[in-house]
Short mmCIF file of C-alpha atoms and ligand atoms in Angstrom, two decimals:
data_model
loop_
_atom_site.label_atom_id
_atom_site.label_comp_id
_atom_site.label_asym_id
_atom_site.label_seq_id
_atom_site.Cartn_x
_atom_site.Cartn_y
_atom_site.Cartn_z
CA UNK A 1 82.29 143.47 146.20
CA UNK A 2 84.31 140.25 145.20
CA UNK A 3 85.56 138.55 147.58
CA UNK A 4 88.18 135.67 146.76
CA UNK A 5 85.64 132.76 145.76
CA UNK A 6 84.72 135.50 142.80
CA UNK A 7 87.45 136.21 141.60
CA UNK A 8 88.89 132.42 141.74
CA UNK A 9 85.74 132.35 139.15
CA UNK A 10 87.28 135.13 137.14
CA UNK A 11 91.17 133.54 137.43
CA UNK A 12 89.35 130.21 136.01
CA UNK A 13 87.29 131.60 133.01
CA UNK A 14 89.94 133.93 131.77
CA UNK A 15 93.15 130.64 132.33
CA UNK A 16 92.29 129.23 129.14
CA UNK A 17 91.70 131.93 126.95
CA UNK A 18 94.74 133.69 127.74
CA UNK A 19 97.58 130.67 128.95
CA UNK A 20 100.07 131.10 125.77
CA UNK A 21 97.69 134.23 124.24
CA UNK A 22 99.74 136.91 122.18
CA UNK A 23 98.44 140.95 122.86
CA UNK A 24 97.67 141.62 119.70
CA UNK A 25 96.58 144.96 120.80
CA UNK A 26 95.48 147.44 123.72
CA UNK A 27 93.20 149.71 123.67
CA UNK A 28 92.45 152.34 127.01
CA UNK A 29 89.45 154.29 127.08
CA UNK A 30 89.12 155.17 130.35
CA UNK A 31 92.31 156.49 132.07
CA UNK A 32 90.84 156.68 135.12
CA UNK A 33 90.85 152.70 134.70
CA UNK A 34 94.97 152.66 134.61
CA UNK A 35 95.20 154.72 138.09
CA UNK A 36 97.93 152.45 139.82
CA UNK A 37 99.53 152.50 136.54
CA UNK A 38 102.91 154.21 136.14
CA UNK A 39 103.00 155.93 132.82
CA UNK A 40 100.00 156.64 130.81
CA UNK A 41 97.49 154.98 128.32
CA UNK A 42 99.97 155.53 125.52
CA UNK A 43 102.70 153.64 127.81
CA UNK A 44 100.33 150.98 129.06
CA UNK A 45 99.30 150.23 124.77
CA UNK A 46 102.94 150.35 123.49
CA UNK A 47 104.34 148.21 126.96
CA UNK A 48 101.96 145.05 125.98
CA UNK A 49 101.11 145.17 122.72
CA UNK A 50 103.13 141.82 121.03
CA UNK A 51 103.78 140.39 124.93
CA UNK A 52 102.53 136.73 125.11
CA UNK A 53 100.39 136.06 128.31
CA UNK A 54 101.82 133.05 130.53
CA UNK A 55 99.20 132.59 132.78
CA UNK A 56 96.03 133.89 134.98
CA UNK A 57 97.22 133.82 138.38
CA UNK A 58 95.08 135.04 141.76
CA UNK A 59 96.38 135.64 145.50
CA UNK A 60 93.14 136.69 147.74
CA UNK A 61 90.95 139.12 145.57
CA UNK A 62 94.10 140.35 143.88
CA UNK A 63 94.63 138.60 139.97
CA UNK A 64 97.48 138.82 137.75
CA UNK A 65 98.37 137.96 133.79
CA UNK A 66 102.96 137.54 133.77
CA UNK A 67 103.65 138.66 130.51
CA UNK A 68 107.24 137.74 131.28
CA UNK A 69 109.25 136.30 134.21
CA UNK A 70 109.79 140.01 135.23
CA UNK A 71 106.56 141.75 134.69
CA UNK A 72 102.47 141.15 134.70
CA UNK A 73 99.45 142.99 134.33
CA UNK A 74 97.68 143.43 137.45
CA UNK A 75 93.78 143.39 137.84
CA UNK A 76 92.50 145.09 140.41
CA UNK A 77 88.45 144.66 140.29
CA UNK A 78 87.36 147.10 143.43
CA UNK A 79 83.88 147.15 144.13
CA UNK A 80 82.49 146.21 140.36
CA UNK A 81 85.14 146.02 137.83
CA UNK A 82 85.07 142.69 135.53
CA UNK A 83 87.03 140.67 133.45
CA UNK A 84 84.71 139.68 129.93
CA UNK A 85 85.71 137.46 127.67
CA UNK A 86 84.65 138.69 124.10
CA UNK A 87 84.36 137.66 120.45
CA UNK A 88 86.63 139.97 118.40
CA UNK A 89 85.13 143.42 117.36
CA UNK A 90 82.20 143.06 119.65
CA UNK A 91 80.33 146.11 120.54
CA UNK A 92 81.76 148.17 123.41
CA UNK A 93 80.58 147.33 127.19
CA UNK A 94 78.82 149.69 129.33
CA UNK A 95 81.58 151.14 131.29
CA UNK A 96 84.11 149.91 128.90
CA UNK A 97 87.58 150.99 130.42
CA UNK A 98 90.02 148.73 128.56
CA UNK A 99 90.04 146.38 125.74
CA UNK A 100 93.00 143.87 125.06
CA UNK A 101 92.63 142.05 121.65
CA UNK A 102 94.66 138.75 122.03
CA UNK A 103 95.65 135.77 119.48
CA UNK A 104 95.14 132.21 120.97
CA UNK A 105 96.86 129.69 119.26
CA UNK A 106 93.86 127.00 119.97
CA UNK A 107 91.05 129.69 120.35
CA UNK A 108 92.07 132.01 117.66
CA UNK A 109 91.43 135.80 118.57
CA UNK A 110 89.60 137.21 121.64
CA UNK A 111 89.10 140.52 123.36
CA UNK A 112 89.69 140.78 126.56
CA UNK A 113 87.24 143.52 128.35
CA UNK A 114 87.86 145.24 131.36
CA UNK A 115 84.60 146.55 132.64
CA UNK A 116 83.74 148.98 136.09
CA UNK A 117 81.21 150.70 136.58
CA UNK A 118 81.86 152.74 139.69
CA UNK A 119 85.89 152.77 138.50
CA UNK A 120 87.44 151.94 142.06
CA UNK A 121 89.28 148.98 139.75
CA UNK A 122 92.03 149.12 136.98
CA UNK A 123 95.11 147.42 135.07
CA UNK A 124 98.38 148.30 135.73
CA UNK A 125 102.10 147.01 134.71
CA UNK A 126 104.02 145.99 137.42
CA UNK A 127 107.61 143.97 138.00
CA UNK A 128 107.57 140.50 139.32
CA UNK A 129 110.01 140.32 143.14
CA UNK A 130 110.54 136.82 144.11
CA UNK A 131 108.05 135.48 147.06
CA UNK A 132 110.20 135.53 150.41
CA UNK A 133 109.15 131.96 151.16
CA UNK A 134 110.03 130.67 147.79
CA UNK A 135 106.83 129.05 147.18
CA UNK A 136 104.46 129.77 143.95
CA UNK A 137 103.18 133.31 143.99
CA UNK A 138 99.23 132.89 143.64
CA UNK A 139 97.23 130.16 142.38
CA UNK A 140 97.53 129.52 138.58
CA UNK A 141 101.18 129.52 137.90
CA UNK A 142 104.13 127.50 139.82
CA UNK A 143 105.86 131.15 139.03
CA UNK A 144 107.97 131.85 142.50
CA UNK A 145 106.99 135.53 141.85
CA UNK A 146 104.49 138.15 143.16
CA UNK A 147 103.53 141.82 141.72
CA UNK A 148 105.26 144.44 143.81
CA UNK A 149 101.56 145.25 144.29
CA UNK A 150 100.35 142.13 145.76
CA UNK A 151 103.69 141.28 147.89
CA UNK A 152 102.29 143.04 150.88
CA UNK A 153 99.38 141.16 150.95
CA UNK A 154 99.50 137.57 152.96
CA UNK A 155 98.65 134.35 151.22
CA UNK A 156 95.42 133.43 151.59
CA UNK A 157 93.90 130.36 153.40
CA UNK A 158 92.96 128.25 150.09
CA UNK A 159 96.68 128.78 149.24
CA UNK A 160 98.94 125.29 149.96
CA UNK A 161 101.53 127.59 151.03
CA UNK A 162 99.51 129.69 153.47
CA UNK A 163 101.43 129.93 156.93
CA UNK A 164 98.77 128.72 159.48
CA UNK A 165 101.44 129.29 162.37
CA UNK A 166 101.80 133.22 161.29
CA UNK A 167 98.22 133.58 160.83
CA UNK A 168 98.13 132.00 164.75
CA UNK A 169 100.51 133.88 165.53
CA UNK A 170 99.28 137.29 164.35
CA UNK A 171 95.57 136.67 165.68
CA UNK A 172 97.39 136.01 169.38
CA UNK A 173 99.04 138.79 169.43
CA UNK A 174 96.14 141.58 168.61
CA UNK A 175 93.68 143.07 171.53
CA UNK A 176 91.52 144.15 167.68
CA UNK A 177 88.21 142.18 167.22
CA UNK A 178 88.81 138.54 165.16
CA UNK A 179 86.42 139.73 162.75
CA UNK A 180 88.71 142.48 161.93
CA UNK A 181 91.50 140.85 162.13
CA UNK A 182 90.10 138.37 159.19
CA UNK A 183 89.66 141.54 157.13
CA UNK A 184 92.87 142.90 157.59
CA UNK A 185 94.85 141.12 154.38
CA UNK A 186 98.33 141.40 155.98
CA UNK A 187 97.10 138.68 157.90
CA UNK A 188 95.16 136.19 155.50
CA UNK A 189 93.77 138.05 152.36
CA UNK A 190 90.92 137.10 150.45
CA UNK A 191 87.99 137.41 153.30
CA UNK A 192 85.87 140.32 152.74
CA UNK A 193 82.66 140.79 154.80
CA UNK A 194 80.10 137.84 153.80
CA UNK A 195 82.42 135.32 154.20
CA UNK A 196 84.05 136.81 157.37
CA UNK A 197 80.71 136.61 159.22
CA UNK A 198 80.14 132.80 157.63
CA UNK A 199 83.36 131.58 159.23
CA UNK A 200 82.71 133.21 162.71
CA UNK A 201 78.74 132.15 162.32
CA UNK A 202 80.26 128.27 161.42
CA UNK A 203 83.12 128.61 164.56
CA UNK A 204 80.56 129.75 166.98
CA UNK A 205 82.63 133.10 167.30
CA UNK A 206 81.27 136.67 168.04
CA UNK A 207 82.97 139.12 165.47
CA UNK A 208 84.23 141.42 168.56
CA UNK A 209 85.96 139.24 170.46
CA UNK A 210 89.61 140.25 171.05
CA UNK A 211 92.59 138.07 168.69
CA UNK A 212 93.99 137.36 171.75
CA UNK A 213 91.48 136.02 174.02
CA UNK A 214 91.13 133.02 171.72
CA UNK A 215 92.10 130.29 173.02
CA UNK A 216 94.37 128.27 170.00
CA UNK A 217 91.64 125.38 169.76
CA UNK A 218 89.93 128.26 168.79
CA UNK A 219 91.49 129.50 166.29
CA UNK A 220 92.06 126.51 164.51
CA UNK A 221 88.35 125.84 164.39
CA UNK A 222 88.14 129.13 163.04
CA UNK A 223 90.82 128.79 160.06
CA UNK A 224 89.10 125.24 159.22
CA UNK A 225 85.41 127.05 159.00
CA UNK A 226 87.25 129.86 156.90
CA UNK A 227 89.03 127.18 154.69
CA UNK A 228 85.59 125.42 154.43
CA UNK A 229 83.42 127.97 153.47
CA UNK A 230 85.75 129.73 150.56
CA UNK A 231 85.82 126.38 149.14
CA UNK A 232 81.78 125.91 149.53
CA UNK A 233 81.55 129.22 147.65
CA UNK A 234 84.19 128.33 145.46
CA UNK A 235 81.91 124.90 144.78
CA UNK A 236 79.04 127.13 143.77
CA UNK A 237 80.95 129.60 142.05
CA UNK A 238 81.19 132.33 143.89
CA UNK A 239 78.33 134.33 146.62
CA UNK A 240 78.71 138.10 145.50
CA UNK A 241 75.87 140.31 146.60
CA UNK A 242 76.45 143.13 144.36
CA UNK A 243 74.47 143.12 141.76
CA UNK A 244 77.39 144.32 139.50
CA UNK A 245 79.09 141.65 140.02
CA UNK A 246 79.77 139.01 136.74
CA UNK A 247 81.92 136.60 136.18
CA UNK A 248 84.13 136.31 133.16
CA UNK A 249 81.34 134.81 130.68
CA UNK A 250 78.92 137.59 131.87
CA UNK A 251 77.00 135.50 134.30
CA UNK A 252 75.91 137.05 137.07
CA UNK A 253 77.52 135.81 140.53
CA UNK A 254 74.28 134.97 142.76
CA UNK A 255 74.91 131.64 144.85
CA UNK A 256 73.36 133.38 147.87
CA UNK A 257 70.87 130.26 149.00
CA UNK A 258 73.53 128.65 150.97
CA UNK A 259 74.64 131.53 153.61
CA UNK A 260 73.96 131.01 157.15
CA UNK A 261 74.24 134.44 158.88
CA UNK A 262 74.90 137.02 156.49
CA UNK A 263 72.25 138.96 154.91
CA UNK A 264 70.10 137.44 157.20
CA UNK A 265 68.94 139.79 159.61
CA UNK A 266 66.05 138.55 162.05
CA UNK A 267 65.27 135.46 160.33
CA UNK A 268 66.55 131.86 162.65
CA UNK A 269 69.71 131.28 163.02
CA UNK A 270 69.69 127.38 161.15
CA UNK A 271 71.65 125.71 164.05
CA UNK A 272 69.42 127.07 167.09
CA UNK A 273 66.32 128.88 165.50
CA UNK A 274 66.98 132.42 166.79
CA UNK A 275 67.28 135.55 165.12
CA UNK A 276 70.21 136.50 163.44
CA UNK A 277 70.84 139.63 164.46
CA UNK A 278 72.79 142.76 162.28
CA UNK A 279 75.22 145.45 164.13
CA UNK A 280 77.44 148.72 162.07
CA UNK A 281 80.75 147.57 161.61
CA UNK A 282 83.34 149.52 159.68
CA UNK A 283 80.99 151.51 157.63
CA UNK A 284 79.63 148.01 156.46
CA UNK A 285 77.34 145.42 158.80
CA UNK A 286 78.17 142.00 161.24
CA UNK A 287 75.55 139.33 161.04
CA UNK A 288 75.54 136.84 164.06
CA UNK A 289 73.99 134.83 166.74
CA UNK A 290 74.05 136.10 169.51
CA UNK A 291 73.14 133.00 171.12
CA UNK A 292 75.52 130.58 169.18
CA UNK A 293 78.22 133.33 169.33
CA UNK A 294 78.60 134.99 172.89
CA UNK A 295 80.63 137.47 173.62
CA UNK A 296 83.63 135.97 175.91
ZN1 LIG B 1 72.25 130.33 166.76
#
């Protein structure tokens, strides 16, 4: 599943292919792909064919194209949904959903593809709303706007506006376990599971302890070790697991040499040599040290 350093990759690739890109047009061929869409396949084709793309713009795992002060199309990639960047006319992509044929003025035409395969993602139009703190809505535009779809979600910790004090804040006042609490994107978005047990492996934090036992020194170390290891995997472009997972040029997303606890069940932790050890959490996994990370 992407997590934010992916889809950064993704927000990158497509930037300069579709800053100042006219749709030319749209073609659906999945429905199921337009499922927080309001209005159809035939609505979603007539809405943004001849709209002129200002930008590729990304808060936490969520990525958006404004096709006008007012509106955007929003990307949501779930579990294995892509972004390709294609030559016009090219042959269809397995699990094809959506095709968007745009006009570059410097790179002349393009398709744009958007590819699932378990079709958890999709496209949909949405209205801009003014972000309540005034600052740029996601990385990629200085836009003071936000999909309706994305304004729940917080900023996330790579952003210049992100609200340390809230996040503090929020994490004091929870009995839930931190590790949860960096999943949940109300608080901070953009952390899914590998890079949630990273930052706690790097703070020397076990993923249960309660939001509120942690002392703010704490904390802070924690938000630094998050902030340091999105940009690491940001660095290497991205540490996606799934195997579905490519980026926007069709390169698969495999930067998994440089993880410390995750994935890495029973084999030493690299700061004191013991095994990392792997406990059910949410339906998914926590990878930790026990020794590096006690429980307090
Ligand atoms: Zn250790």
């Amino acid at each position: 599943m992407p997590e934010l350093p992916e889809v950064e990759v993704v927000r990158a690739g497509l930037e300069p292919a579709v800053h100042g890109a006219t749709i030319v047009s749209v073609d659906v061929r999945d429905e199921r792909a337009l499922t927080r869409h309001t209005g159809g396949a035939a609505h979603f084709e007539a809405h943004l064919t001849g709209r002129r793309i200002a930008a590729a713009v990304r808060r936490g795992k969520f990525l958006w194209m404004p096709v006008s002060d007012d509106e955007a199309v929003v990307t949501h990639l779930g579990m294995s949904g892509q972004m390709l960047l294609r030559a016009p006319g090219s042959p269809e992509e397995r699990h094809e959903r959506i095709r968007l044929e745009i006009e570059h003025p410097e790179h002349g035409d393009l398709s744009v593809v958007f590819a699932d395969q378990r079709t958890f993602g999709s496209l949909a139009v949405d209205d801009l709303v003014d972000t309540p703190d005034g600052a740029a809505g996601g990385r990629g535009s200085a836009l003071a706007r936000v999909p309706t779809q994305v304004a729940h979600i917080a900023r996330d910790p790579l952003d210049p506006a992100f609200d340390a004090g809230r996040f503090r804040a929020r994490v004091a006042r929870t009995s839930s376990g931190i590790k949860r609490v960096l999943l949940d994107q109300t608080v901070a978005s953009g952390i899914g599971n590998i890079y949630a047990d990273e930052s706690l492996w790097a703070a020397r934090i076990h993923p249960e302890t309660p939001g509120s036992a942690l002392p703010t020194r704490a904390v802070n170390r924690l938000l630094a070790e998050v902030q340091a290891v999105l940009e690491k995997a940001l660095a290497e472009g991205g540490t996606s697991f799934d195997a579905q997972y490519v980026n926007v040029n069709g390169q698969a997303g495999y930067f998994a040499h440089s993880l410390n606890a995750y994935g890495r069940t029973g084999q030493p932790c690299p700061r004191c040599g013991r095994p990392i050890v792997r406990v059910s959490f949410m339906n998914r996994s926590s990878h930790f040290c026990p020794h590096c990370q006690r429980r307090r």
